[in-house]
CSV table of C-alpha atoms in Angstrom, one decimal:
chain,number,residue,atom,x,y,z
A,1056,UNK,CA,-91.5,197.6,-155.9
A,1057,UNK,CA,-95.2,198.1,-154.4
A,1058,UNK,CA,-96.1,200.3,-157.3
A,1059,UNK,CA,-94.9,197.2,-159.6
A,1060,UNK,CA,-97.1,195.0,-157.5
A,1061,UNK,CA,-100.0,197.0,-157.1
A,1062,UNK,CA,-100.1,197.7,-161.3
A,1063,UNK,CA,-99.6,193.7,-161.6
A,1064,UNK,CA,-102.8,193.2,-159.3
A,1065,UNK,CA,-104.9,195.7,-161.0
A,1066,UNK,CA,-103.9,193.9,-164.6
A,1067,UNK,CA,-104.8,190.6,-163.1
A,1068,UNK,CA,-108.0,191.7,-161.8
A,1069,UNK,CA,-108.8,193.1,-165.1
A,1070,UNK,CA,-108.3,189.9,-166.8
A,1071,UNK,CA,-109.8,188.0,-163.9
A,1072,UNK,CA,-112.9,190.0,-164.4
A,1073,UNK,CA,-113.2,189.4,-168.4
A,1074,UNK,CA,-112.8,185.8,-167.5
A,1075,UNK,CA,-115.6,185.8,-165.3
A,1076,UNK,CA,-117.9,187.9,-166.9
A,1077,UNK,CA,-117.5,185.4,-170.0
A,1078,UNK,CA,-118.6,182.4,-167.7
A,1079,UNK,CA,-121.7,184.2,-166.2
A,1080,UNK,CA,-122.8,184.7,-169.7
A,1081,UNK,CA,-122.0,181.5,-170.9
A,1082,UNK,CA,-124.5,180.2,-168.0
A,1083,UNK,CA,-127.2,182.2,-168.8
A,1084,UNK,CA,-127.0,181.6,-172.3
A,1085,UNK,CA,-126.9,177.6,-171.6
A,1086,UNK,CA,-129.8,178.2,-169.3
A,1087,UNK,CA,-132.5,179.7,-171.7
A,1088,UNK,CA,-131.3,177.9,-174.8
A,1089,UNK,CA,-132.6,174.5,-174.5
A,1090,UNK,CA,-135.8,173.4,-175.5
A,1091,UNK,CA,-137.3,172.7,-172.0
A,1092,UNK,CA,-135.4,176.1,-171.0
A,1093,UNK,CA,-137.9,178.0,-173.0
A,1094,UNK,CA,-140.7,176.0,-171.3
A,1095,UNK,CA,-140.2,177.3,-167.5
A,1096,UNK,CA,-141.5,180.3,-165.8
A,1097,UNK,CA,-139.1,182.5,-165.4
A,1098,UNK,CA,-138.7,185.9,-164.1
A,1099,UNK,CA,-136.2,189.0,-164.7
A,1100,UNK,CA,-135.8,191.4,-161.5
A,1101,UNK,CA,-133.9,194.6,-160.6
A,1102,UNK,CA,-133.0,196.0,-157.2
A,1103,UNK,CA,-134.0,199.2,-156.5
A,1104,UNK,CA,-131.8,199.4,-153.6
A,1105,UNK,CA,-129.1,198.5,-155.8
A,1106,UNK,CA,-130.0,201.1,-158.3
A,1107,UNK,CA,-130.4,203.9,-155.9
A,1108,UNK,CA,-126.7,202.9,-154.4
A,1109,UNK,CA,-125.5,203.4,-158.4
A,1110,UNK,CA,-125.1,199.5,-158.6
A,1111,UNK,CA,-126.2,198.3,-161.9
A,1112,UNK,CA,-127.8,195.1,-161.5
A,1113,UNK,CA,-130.4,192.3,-162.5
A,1114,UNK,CA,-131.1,188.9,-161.6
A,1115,UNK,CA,-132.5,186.1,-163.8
A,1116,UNK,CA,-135.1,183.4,-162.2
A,1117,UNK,CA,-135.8,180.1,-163.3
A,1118,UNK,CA,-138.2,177.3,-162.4
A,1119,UNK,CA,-136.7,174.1,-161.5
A,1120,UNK,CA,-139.7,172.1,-159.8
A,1121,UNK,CA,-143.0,173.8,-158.2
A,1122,UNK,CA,-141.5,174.7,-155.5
A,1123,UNK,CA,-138.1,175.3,-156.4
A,1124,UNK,CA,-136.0,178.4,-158.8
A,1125,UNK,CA,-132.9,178.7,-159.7
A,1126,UNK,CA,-131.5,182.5,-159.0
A,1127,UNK,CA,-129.2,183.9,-160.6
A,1128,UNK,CA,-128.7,187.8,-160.0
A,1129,UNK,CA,-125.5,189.6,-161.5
A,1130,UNK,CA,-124.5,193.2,-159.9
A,1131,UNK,CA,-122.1,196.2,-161.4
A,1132,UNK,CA,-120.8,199.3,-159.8
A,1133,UNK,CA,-118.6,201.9,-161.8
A,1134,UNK,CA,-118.8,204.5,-159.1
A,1135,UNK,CA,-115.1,206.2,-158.1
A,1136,UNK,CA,-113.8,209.2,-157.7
A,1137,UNK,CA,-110.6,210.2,-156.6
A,1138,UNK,CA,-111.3,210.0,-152.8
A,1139,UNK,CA,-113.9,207.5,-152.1
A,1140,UNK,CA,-115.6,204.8,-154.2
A,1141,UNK,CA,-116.5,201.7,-154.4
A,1142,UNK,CA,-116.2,199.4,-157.6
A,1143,UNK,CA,-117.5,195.9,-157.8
A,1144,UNK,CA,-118.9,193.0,-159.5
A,1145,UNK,CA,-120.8,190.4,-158.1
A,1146,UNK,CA,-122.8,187.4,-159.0
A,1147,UNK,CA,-124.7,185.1,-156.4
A,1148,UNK,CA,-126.1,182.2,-157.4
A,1149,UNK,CA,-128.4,180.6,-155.6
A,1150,UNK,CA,-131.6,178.2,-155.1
A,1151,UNK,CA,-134.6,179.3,-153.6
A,1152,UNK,CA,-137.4,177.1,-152.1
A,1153,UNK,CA,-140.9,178.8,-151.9
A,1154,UNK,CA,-143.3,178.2,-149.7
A,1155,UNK,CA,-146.5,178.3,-151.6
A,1156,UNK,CA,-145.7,178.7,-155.2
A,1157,UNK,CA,-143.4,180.3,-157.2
A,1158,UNK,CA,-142.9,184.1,-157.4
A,1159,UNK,CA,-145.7,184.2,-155.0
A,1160,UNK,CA,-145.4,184.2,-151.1
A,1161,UNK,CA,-142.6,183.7,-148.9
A,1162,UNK,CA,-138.9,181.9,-149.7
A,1163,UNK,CA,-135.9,180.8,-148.3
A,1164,UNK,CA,-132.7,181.0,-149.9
A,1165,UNK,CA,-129.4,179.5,-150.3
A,1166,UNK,CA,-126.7,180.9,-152.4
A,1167,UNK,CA,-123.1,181.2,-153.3
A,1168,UNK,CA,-121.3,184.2,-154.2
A,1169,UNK,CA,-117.9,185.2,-155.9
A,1170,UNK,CA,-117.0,188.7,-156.3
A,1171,UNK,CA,-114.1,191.2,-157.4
A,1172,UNK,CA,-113.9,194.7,-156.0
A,1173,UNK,CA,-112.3,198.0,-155.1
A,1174,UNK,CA,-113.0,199.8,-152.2
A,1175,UNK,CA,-111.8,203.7,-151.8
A,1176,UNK,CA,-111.8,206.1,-148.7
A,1177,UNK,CA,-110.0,208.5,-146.6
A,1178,UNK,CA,-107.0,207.5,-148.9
A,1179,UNK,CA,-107.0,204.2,-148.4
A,1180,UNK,CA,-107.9,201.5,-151.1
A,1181,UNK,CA,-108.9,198.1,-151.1
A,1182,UNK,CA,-108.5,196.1,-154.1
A,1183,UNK,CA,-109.1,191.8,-154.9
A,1184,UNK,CA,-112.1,189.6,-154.4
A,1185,UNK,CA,-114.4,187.5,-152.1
A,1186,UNK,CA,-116.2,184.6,-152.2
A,1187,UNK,CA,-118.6,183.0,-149.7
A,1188,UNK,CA,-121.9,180.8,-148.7
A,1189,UNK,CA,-125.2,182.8,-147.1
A,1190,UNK,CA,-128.8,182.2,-146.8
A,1191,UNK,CA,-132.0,184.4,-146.7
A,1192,UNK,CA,-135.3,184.7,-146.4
A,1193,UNK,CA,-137.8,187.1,-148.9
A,1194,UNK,CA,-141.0,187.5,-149.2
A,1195,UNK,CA,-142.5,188.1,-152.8
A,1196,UNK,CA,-145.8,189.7,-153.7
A,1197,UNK,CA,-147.8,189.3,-157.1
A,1198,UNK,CA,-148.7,193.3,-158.3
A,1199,UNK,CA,-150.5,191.7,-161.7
A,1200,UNK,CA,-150.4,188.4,-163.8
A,1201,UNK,CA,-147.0,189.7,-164.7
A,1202,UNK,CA,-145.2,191.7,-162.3
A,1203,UNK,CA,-144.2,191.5,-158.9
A,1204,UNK,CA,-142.5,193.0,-155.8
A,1205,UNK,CA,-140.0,190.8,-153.8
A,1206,UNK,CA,-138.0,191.9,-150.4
A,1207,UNK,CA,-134.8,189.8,-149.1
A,1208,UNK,CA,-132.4,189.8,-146.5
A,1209,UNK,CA,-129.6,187.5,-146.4
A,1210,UNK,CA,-126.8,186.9,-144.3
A,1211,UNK,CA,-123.1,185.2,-145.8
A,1212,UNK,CA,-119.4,184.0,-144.0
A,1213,UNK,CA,-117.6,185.4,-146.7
A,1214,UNK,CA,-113.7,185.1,-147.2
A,1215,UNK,CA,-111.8,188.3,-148.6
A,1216,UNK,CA,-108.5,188.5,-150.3
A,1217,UNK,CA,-107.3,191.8,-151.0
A,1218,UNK,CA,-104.4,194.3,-151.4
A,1219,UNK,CA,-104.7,197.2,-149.4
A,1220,UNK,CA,-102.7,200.6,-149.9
A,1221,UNK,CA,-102.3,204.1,-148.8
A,1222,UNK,CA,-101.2,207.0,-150.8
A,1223,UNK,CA,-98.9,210.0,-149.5
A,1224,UNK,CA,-98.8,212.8,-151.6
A,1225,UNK,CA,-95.4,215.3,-150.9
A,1226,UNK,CA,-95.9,217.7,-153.7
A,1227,UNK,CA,-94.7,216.0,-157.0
A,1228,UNK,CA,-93.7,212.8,-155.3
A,1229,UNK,CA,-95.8,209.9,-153.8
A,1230,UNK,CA,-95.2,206.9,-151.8
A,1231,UNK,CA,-97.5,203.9,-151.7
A,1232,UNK,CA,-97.9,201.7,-149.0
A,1233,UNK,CA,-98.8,198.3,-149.8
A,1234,UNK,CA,-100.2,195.6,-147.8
A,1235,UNK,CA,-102.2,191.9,-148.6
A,1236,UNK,CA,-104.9,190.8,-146.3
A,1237,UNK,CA,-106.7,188.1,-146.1
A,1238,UNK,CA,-110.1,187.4,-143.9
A,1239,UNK,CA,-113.2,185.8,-143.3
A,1240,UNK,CA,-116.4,187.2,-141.7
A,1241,UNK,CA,-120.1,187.1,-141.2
A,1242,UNK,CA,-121.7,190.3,-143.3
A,1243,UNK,CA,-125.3,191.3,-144.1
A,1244,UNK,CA,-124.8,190.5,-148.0
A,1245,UNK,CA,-128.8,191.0,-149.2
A,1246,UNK,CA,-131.1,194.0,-148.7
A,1247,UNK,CA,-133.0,193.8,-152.0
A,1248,UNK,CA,-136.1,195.4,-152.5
A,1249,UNK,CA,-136.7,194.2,-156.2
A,1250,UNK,CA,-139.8,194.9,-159.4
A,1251,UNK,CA,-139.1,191.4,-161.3
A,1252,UNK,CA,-141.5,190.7,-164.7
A,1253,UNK,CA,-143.0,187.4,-165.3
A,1254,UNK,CA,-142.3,185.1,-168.3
């Protein structure tokens, strides 16, 4: 009966994640093709962090007013083996209201996040998806007319819901364990250290 419910999460989660994927795009898409869309300074970033930690990731920043973006970054990680990994995709919307001007100087943020995931270690895994509120603060430095280096820190109350199992391997046969959790916590949720490109 676990195993049945266990596969049955996993399924949902795939479709889940399709869904999702479909609306992020569908924002982004709605974002740059309007007229006044292709006006605004914008800005494309990657976290190097991110990219060191094998998460595949970029975020997407528009202007709304002088002193005000719109950020929208979107993360990926494929990394699992068969004893630890962790699997994930996240997207974290948010607004961010500059100090001095845009893509220049320091920034605080505010931002939302929704996320699917699977956690694996020491034969446990951890498998359904979060959401939550944070805020941060980054600083962001002009390297030319068109690049730039931006450092952030954020801090979230995030609510988990999530299957958790344990496998026991007896020679050909295994038993799985299965539980469902649900919590909420404060978590560091930002350390990015990003290169973004002007447009």
């Amino acid at each position: 009966m676990s195993r049945f419910l266990f596969h049955k999460s996993r399924v949902n989660l795939r479709e889940n994640i399709r869904r999702w994927a479909f609306s992020v795009a569908a924002l982004v898409v709605m974002t740059f093709v309007g007229g006044e869309a292709r006006a605004q300074f914008s800005s494309v970033a990657v976290n190097a962090i991110g990219l060191a930690t094998g998460n595949i990731n970029a975020a997407i920043d528009v202007k709304l007013d002088t002193k005000i973006s719109l950020n929208m970054p979107l993360s990926f990680s494929p990394v699992m083996s068969r004893k630890v990994g962790w699997q994930n995709v996240v997207f974290a919307p948010g607004a961010r209201f500059w100090t001095n001007e845009l893509y220049n100087g320091s920034f605080i943020g505010v931002y939302g996040s929704a996320a699917y995931y699977r956690l694996r270690y020491d034969g446990w895994n951890r498998q359904g998806w979060a959401a939550g509120v944070g805020v941060s603060y980054g600083y962001s430095h002009l390297l030319t007319k068109r690049w730039n280096l931006e450092i952030e820190v954020g801090v979230s109350a995030i609510y988990a819901d999530f299957d958790k199992t344990r496998n026991y391997e007896y020679g050909i046969f295994e038993d799985e364990y299965w539980w469902r959790k649900r919590q909420v916590r404060i978590v560091p949720s930002k350390l990015k250290v990003s290169f973004g490109y002007l447009f």
